XYZ file of N, CA and C in Angstrom:
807
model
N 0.853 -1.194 0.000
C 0.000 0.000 0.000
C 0.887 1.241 0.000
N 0.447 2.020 -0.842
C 1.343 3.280 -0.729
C 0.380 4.605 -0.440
N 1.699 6.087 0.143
C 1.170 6.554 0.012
C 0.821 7.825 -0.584
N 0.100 8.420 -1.189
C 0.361 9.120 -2.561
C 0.139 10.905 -2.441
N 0.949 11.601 -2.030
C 0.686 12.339 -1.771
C 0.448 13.311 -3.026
N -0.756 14.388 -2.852
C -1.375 15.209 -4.055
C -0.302 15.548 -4.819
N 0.736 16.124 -3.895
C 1.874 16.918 -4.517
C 2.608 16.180 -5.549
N 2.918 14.886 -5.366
C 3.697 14.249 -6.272
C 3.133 12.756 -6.759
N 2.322 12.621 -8.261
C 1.972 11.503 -8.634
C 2.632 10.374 -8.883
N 3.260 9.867 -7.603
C 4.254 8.539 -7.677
C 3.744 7.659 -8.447
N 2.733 7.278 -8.964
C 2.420 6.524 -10.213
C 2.537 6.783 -11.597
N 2.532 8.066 -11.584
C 2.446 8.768 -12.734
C 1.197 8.554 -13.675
N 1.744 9.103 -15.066
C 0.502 8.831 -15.830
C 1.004 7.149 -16.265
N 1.454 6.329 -16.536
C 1.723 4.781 -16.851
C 1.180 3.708 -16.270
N 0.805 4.476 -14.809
C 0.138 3.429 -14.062
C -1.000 2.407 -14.382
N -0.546 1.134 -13.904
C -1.737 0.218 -14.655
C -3.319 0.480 -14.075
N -3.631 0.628 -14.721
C -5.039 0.642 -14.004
C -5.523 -0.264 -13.263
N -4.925 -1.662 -13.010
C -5.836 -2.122 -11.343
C -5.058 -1.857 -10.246
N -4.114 -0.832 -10.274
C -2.818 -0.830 -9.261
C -3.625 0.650 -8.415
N -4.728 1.211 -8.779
C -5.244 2.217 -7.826
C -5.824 1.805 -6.758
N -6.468 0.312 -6.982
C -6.769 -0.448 -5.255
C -6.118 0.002 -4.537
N -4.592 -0.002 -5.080
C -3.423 0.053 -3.715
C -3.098 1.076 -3.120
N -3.564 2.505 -3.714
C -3.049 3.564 -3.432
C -4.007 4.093 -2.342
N -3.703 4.714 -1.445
C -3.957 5.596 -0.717
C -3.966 7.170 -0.772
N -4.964 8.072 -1.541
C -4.543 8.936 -2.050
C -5.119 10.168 -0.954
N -3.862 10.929 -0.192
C -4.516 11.859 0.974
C -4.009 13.738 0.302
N -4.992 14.055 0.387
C -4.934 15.746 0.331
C -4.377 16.214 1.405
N -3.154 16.893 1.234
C -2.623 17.634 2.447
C -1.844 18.701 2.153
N -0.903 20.071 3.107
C -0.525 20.744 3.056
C 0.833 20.377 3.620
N 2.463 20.513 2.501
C 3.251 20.424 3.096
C 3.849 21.153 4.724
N 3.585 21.851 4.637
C 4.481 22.884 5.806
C 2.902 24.074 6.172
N 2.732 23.643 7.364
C 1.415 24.782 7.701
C 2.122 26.005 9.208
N 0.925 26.760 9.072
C 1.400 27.368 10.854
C 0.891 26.068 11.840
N 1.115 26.909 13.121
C 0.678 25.711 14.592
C -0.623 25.249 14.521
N -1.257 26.250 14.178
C -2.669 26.200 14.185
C -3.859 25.231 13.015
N -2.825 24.932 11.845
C -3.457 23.792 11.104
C -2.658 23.217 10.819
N -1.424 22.078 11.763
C -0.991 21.437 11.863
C -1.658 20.122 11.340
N -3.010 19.855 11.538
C -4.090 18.749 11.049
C -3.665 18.937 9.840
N -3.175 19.725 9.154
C -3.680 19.183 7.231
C -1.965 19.084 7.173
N -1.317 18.291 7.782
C 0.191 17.640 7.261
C -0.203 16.071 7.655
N 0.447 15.384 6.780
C 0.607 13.914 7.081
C 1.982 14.003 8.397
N 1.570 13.390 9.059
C 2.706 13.139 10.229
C 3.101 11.843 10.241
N 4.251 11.985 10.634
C 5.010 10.291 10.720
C 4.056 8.857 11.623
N 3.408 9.810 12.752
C 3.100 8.745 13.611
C 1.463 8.769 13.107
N 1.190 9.385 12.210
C -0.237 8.646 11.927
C 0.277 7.585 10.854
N 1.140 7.667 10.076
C 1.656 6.574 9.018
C 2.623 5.261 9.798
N 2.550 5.804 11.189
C 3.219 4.511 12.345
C 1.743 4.140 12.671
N 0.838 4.595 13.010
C -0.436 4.465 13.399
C -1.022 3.120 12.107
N -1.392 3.494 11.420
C -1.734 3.089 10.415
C -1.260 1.901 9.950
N 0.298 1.450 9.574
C 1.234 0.572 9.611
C 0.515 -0.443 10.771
N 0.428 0.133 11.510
C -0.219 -0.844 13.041
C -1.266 -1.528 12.559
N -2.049 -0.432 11.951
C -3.661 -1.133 11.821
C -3.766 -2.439 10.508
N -2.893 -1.611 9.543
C -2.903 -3.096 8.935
C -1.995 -4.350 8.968
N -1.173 -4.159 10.128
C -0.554 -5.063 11.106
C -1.685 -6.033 11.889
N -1.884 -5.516 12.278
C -2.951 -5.603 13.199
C -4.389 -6.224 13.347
N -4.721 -6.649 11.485
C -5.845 -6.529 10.721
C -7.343 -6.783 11.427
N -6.785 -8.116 12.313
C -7.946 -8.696 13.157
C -8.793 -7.760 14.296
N -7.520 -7.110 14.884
C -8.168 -6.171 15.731
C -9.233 -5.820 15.857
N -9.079 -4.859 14.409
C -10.225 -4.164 13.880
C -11.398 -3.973 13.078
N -11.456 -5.587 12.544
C -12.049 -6.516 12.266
C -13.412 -5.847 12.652
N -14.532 -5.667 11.886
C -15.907 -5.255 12.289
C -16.229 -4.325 13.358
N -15.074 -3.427 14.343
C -15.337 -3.053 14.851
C -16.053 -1.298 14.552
N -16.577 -0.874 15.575
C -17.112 0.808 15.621
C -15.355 1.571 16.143
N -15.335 2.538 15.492
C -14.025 3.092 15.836
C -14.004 4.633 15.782
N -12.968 5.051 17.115
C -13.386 6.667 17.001
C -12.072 7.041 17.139
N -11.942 8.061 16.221
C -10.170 8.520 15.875
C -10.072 10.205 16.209
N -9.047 10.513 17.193
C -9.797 11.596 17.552
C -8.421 12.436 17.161
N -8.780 13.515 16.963
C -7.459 14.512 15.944
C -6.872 14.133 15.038
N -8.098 12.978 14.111
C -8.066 12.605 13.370
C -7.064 13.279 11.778
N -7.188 14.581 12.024
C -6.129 15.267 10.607
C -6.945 15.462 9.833
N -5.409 14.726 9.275
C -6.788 14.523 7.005
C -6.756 13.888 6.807
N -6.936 12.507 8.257
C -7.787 11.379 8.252
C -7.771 9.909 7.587
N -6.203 9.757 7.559
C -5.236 8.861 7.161
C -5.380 7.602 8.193
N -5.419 7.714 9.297
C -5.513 6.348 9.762
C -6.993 6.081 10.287
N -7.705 7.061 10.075
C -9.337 6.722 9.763
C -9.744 5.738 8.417
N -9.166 6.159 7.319
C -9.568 5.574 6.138
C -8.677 4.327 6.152
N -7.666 3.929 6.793
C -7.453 2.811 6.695
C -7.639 1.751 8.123
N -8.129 2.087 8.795
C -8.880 1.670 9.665
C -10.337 0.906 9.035
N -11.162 1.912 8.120
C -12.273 1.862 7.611
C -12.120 0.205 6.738
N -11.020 0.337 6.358
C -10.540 -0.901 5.232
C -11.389 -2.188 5.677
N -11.288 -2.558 6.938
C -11.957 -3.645 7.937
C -12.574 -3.141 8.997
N -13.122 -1.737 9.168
C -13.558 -1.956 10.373
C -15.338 -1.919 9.834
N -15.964 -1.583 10.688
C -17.462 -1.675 10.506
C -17.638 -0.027 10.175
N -17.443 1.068 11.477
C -17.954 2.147 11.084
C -16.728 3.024 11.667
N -16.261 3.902 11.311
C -14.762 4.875 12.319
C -15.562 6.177 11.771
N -15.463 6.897 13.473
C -15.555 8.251 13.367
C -14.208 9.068 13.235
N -14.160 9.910 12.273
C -13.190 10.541 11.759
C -13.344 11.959 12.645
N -12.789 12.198 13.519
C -12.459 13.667 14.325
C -12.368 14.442 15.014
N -12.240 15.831 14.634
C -11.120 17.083 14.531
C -12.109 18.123 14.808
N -11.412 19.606 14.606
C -12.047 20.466 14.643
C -11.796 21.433 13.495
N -12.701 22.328 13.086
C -12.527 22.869 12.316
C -13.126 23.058 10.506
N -13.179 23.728 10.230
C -14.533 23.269 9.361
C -13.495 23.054 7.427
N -12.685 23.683 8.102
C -11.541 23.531 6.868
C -11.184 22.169 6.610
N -10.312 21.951 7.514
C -10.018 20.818 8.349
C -10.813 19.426 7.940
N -11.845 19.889 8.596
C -12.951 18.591 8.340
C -13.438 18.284 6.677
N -13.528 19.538 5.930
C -13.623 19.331 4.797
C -12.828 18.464 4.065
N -11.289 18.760 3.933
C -10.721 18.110 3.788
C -10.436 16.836 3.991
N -10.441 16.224 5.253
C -10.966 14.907 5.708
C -12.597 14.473 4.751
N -12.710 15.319 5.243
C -14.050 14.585 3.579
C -13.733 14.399 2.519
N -13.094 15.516 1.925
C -12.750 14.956 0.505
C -11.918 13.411 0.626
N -10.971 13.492 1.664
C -9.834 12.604 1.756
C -10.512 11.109 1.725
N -11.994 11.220 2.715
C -12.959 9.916 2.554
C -13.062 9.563 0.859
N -13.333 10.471 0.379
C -14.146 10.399 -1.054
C -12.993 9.920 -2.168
N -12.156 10.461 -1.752
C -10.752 10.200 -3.136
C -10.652 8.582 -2.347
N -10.882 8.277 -1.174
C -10.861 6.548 -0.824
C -11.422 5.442 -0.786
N -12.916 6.388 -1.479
C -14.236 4.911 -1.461
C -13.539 3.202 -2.131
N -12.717 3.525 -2.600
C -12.505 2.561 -3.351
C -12.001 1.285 -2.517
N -11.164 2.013 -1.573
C -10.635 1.037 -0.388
C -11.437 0.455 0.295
N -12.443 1.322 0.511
C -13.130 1.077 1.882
C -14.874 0.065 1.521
N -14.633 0.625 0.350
C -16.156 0.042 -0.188
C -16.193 -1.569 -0.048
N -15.235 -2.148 -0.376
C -15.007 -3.645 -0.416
C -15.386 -4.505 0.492
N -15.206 -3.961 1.788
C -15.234 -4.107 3.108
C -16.596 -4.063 4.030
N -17.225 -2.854 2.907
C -18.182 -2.358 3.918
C -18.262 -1.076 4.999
N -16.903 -0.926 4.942
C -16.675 -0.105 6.236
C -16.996 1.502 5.674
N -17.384 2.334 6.514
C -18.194 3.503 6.400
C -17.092 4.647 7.533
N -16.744 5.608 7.169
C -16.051 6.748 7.532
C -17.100 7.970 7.959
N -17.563 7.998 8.929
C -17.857 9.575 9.705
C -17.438 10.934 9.633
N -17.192 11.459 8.957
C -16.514 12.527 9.727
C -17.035 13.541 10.468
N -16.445 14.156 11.883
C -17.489 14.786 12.441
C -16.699 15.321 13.379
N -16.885 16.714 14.119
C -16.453 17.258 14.795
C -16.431 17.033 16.343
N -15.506 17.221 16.992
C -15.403 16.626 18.470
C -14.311 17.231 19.164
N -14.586 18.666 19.530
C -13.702 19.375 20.173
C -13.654 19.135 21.614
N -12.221 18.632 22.165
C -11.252 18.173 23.238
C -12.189 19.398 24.839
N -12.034 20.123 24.075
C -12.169 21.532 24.965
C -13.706 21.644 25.714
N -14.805 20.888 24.867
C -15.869 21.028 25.075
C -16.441 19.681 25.746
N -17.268 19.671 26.269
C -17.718 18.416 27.347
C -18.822 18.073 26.535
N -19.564 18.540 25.435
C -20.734 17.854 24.933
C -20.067 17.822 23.138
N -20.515 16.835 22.765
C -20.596 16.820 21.416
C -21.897 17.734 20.235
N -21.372 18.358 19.565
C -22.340 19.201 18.868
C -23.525 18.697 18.202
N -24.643 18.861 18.135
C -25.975 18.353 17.816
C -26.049 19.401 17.284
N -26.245 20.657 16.751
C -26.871 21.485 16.320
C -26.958 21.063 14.409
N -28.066 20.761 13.892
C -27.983 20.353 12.705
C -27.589 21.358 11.358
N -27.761 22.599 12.263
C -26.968 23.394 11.019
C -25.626 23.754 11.213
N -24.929 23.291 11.708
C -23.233 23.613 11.870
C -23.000 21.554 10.986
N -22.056 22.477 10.306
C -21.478 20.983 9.397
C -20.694 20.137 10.170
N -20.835 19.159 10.216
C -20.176 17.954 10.593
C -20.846 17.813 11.817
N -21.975 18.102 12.266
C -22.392 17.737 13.837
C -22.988 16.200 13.933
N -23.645 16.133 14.862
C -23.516 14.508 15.240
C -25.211 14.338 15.096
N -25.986 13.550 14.890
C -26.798 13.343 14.962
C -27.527 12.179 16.031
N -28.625 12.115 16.789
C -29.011 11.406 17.545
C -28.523 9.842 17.255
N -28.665 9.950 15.943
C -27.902 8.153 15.491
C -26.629 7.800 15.815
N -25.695 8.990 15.528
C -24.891 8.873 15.551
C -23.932 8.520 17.041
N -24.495 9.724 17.872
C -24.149 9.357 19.108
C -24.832 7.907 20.140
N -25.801 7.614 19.667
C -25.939 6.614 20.075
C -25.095 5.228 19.709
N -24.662 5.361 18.496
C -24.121 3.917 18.012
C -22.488 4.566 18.156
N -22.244 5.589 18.580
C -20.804 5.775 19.429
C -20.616 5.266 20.513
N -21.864 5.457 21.412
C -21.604 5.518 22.901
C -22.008 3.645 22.651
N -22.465 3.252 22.126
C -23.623 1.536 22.228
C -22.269 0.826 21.527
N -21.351 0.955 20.505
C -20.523 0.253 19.714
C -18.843 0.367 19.782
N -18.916 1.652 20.342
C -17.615 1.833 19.733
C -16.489 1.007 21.255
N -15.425 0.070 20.259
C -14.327 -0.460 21.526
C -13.066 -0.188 20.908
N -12.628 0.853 20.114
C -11.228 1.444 19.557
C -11.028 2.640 19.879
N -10.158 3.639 20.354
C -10.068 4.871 20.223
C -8.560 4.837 19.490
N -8.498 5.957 18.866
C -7.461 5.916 18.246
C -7.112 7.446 18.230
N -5.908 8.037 18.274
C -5.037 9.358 18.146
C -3.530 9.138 17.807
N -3.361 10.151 16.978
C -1.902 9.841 16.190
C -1.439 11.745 16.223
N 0.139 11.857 16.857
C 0.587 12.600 16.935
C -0.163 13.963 16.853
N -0.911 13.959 18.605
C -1.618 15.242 18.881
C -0.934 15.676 20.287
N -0.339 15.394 20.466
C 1.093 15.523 22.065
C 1.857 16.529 21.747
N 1.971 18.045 21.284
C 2.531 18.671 21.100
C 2.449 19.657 22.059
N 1.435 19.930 22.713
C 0.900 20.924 23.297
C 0.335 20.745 24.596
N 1.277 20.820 25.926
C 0.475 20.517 27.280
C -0.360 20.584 27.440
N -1.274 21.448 26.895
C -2.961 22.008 27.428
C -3.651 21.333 26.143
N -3.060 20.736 25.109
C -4.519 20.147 24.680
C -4.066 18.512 24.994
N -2.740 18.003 25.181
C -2.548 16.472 25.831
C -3.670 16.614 26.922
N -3.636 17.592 27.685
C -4.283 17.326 29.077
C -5.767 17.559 28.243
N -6.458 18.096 27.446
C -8.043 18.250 26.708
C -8.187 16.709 26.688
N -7.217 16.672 25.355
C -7.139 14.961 24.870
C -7.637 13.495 26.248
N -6.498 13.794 27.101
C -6.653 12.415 28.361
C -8.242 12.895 29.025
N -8.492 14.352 29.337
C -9.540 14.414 29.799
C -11.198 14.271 28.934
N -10.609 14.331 27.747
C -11.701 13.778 26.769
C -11.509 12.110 26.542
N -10.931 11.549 26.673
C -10.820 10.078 26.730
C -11.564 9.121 27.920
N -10.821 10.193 28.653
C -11.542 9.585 30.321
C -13.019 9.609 30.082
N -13.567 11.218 29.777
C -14.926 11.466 29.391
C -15.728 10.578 28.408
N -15.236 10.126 27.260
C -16.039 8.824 26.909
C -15.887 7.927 27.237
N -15.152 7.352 27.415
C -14.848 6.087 28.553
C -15.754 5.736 29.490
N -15.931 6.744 30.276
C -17.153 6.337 31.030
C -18.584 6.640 30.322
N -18.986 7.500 29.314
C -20.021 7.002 28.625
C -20.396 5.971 27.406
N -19.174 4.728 27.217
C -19.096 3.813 26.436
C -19.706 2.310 26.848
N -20.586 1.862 26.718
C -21.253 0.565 27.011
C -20.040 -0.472 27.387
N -19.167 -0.507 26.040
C -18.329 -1.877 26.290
C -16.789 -1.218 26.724
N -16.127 -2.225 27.043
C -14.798 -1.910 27.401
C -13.873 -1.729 25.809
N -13.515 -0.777 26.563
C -12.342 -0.275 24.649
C -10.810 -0.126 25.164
N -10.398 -0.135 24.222
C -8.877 0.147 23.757
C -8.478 1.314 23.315
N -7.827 2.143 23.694
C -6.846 3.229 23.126
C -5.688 2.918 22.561
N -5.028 3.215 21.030
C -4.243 3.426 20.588
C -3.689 4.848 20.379
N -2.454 4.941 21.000
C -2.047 5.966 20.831
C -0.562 6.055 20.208
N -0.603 7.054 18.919
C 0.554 7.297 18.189
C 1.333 8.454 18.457
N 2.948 8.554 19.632
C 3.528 9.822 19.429
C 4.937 9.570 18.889
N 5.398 10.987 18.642
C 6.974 11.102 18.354
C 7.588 11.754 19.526
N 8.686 11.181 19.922
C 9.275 11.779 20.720
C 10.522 12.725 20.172
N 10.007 14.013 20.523
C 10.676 15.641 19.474
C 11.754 15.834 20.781
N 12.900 16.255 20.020
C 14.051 16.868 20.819
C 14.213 18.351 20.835
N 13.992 18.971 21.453
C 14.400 20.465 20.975
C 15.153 21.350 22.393
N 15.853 21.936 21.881
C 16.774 22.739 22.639
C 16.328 23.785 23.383
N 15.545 23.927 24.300
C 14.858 25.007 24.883
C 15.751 25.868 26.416
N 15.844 27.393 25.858
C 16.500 28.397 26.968
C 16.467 27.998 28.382
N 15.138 27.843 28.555
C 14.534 27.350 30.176
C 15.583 26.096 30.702
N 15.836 25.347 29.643
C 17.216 24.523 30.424
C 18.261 24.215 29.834
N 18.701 24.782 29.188
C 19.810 25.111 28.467
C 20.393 24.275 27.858
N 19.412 22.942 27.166
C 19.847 21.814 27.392
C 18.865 21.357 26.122
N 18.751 19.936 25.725
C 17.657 19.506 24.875
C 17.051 18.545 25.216
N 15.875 18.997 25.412
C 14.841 18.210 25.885
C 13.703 18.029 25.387
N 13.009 16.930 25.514
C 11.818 16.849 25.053
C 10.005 16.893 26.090
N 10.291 18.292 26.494
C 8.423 18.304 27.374
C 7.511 17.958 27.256
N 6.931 18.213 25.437
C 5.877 17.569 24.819
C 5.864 16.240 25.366
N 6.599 15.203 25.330
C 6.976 13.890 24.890
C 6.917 13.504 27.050
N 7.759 14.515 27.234
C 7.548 14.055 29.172
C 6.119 14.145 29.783
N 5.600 15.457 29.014
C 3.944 15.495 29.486
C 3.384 14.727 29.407
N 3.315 13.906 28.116
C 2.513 13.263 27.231
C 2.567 11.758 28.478
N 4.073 11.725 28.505
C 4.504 9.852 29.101
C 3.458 10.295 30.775
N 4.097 11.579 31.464
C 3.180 11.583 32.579
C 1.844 11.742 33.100
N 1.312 12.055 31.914
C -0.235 11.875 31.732
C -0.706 10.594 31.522
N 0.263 9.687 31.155
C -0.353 8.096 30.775
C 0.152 7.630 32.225
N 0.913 7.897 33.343
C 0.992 7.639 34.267
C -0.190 8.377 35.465
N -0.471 9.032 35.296
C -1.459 9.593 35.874
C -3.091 8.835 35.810
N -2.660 8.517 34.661
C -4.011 7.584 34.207
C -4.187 6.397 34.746
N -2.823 5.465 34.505
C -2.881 4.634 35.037
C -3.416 4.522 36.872
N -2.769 5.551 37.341
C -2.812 5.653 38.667
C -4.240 6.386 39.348
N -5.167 6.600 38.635
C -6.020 7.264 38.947
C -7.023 6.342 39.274
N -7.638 6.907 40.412
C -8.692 5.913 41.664
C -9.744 6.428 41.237
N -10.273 5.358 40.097
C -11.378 5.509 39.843
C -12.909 4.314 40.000
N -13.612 4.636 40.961
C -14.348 3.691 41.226
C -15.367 3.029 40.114
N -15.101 3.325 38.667
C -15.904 2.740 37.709
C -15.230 1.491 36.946
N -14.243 2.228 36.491
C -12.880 2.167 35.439
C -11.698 2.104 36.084
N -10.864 0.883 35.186
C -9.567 0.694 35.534
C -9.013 0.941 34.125
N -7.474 1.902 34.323
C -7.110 1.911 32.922
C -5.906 1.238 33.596
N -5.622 0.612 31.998
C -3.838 -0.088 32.219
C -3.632 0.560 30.800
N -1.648 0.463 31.053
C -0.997 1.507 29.752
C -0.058 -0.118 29.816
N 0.457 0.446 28.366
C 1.059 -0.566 27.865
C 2.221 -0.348 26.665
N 2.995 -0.092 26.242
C 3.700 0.187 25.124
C 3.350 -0.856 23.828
N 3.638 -0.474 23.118
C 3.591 -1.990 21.604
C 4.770 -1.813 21.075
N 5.223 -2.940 21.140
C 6.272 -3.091 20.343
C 6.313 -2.598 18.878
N 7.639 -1.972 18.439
C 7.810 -1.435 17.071
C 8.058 -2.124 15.847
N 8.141 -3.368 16.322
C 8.795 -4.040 15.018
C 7.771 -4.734 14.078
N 6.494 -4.322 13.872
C 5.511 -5.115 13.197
C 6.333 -4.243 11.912
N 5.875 -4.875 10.606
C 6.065 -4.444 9.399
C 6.084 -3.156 9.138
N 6.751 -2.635 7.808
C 6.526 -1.552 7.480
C 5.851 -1.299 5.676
N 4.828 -0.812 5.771
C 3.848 -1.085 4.770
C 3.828 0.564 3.035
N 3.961 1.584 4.510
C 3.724 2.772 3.970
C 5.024 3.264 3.921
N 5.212 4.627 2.757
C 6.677 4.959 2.518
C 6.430 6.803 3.803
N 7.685 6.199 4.657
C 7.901 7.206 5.575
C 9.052 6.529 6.620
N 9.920 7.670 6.883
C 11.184 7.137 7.582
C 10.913 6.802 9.391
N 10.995 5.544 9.282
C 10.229 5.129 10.697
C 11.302 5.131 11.629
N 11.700 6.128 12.594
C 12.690 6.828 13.247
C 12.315 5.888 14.575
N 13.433 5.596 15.486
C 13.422 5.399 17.026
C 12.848 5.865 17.381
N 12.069 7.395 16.969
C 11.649 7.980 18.184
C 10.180 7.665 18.104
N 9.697 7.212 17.131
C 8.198 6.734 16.855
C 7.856 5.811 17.859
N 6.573 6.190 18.726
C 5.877 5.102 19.794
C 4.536 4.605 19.528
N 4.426 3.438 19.925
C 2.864 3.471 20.407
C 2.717 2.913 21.495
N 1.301 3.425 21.939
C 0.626 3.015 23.322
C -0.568 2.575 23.608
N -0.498 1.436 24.442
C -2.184 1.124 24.572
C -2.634 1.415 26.137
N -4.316 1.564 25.622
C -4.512 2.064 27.167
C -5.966 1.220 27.008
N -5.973 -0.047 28.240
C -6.884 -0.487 28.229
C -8.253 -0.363 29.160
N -8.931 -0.138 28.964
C -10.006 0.214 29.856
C -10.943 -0.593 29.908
N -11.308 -0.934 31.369
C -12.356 -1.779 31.688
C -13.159 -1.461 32.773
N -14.175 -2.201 33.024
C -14.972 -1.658 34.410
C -14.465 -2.449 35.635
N -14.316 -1.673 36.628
C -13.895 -2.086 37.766
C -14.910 -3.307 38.302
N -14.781 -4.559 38.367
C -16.007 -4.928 39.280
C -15.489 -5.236 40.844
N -16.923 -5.292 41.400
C -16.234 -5.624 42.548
C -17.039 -6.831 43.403
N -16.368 -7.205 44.317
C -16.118 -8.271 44.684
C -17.582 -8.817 45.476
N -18.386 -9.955 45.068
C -19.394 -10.496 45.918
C -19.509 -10.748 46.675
N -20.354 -10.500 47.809
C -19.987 -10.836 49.158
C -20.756 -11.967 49.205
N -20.418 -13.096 49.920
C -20.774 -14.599 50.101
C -21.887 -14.054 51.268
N -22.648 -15.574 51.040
C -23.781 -15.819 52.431
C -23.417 -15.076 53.845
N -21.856 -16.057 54.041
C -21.531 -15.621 55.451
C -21.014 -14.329 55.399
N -20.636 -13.638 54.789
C -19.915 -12.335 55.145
C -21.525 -10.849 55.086
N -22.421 -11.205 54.127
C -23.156 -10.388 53.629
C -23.565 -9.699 55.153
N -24.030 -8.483 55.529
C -24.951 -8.428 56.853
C -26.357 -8.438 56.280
């Protein structure tokens, strides 16, 4: 599977015509500001992704929700086998694009069955948008067969920024406990080096926040939910063209309901 970016038609015009099955064709912006960082392909959604079709069974028929989703690269190949993946982000640009990005992919996904969402789901906000005239909002169907189906979460290189890592874990936690079944988090980061004044030294904060927020999680006394963290090993295949660096991670975070313990005849009062 490759992947084909707008900018440069690695097939060219020669290409055989049944060889477009294979392509993956994503709309994106080489080099953006901070602020629409979503419309670049990033390394760890193409580590993300690599996973999933590693992975194939996983995701096998499942409901799936991908959250800072981008321009929605490891949504659409997620979609390949899964049943239904919600694709998102914020932003109405943004999201467009992730639409088109669905549409240039029916081809993949149609085979399968699997169906791509896209829809807005800002970190920052505690309710999901219903309002039917703002684009991409959610509809009563929709949130129901989120909260009734979905056992995947998925995020790929959104750890850049202390205050939205901390949106992100606190929006995770937040569906988590409104999810019927027990799910899985996949999570895709890079660990960035950069040389910052404050310690005169090179370090990576993004990447320390990010690890101590999955410790926090783990450790958090919660009488519903138990999360466990987990690393995945790196060495599954490499499928897609992108330089798969040491510093590329993934993480799982498993969540289940706490039960607790029956009290027998003799102990009950």
């Amino acid at each position: 599977m490759i992947l084909m970016q707008e900018e440069d038609d690695i097939l060219g015009d020669e290409a055989e015509e049944g060889s477009t099955r294979d392509v993956i064709k994503i709309e994106h912006t080489m080099a953006t500001p901070l602020e629409d960082v979503g419309k670049q392909v990033w390394r760890g959604a193409l580590f993300l992704a690599d996973y999933i079709l590693f992975q194939w069974d996983l995701f096998r028929g499942c409901t799936i929700l991908e959250l800072g989703a981008g321009t929605g690269l490891a949504s659409i190949v997620a979609a390949t086998v899964a049943q239904t993946v919600y694709c998102t982000d914020v932003g109405a640009d943004l999201l467009a694009m992730c639409q088109r990005n669905v549409a240039l992919n029916s081809h993949l996904t149609a085979s399968g069955g699997g169906v791509v969402k896209v829809r807005e789901l800002d970190w920052l906000k505690d309710d999901l948008c219903t309002d039917p005239d703002v684009l991409f909002s959610w509809s009563e169907e929709d949130i129901s067969d989120l909260y009734n189906h979905t056992t995947i979460l998925l995020a790929a290189e959104v750890f850049y920024d202390d205050d939205l890592t901390d949106a992100l874990f606190k929006t995770l936690c937040r569906l988590a406990h409104k999810l019927k079944n027990a799910c899985t988090a996949i999570l895709s980061v890079e660990k960035r080096l950069n040389f910052t004044l404050s310690h005169l030294d090179v370090t990576c904060e993004a990447y320390d926040h990010f690890r101590s927020s999955l410790y926090r999680l783990e450790k958090l006394e919660d009488c519903q939910l138990r999360f466990a963290v987990e690393p995945v090993e790196a060495s599954f295949p490499q499928r897609l063209a992108y330089e798969r660096i040491p510093q590329l991670e993934l993480w799982k975070i498993f969540v289940e309901p706490v039960t607790s313990p029956i009290a027998s005849a003799s102990t009950a009062p």
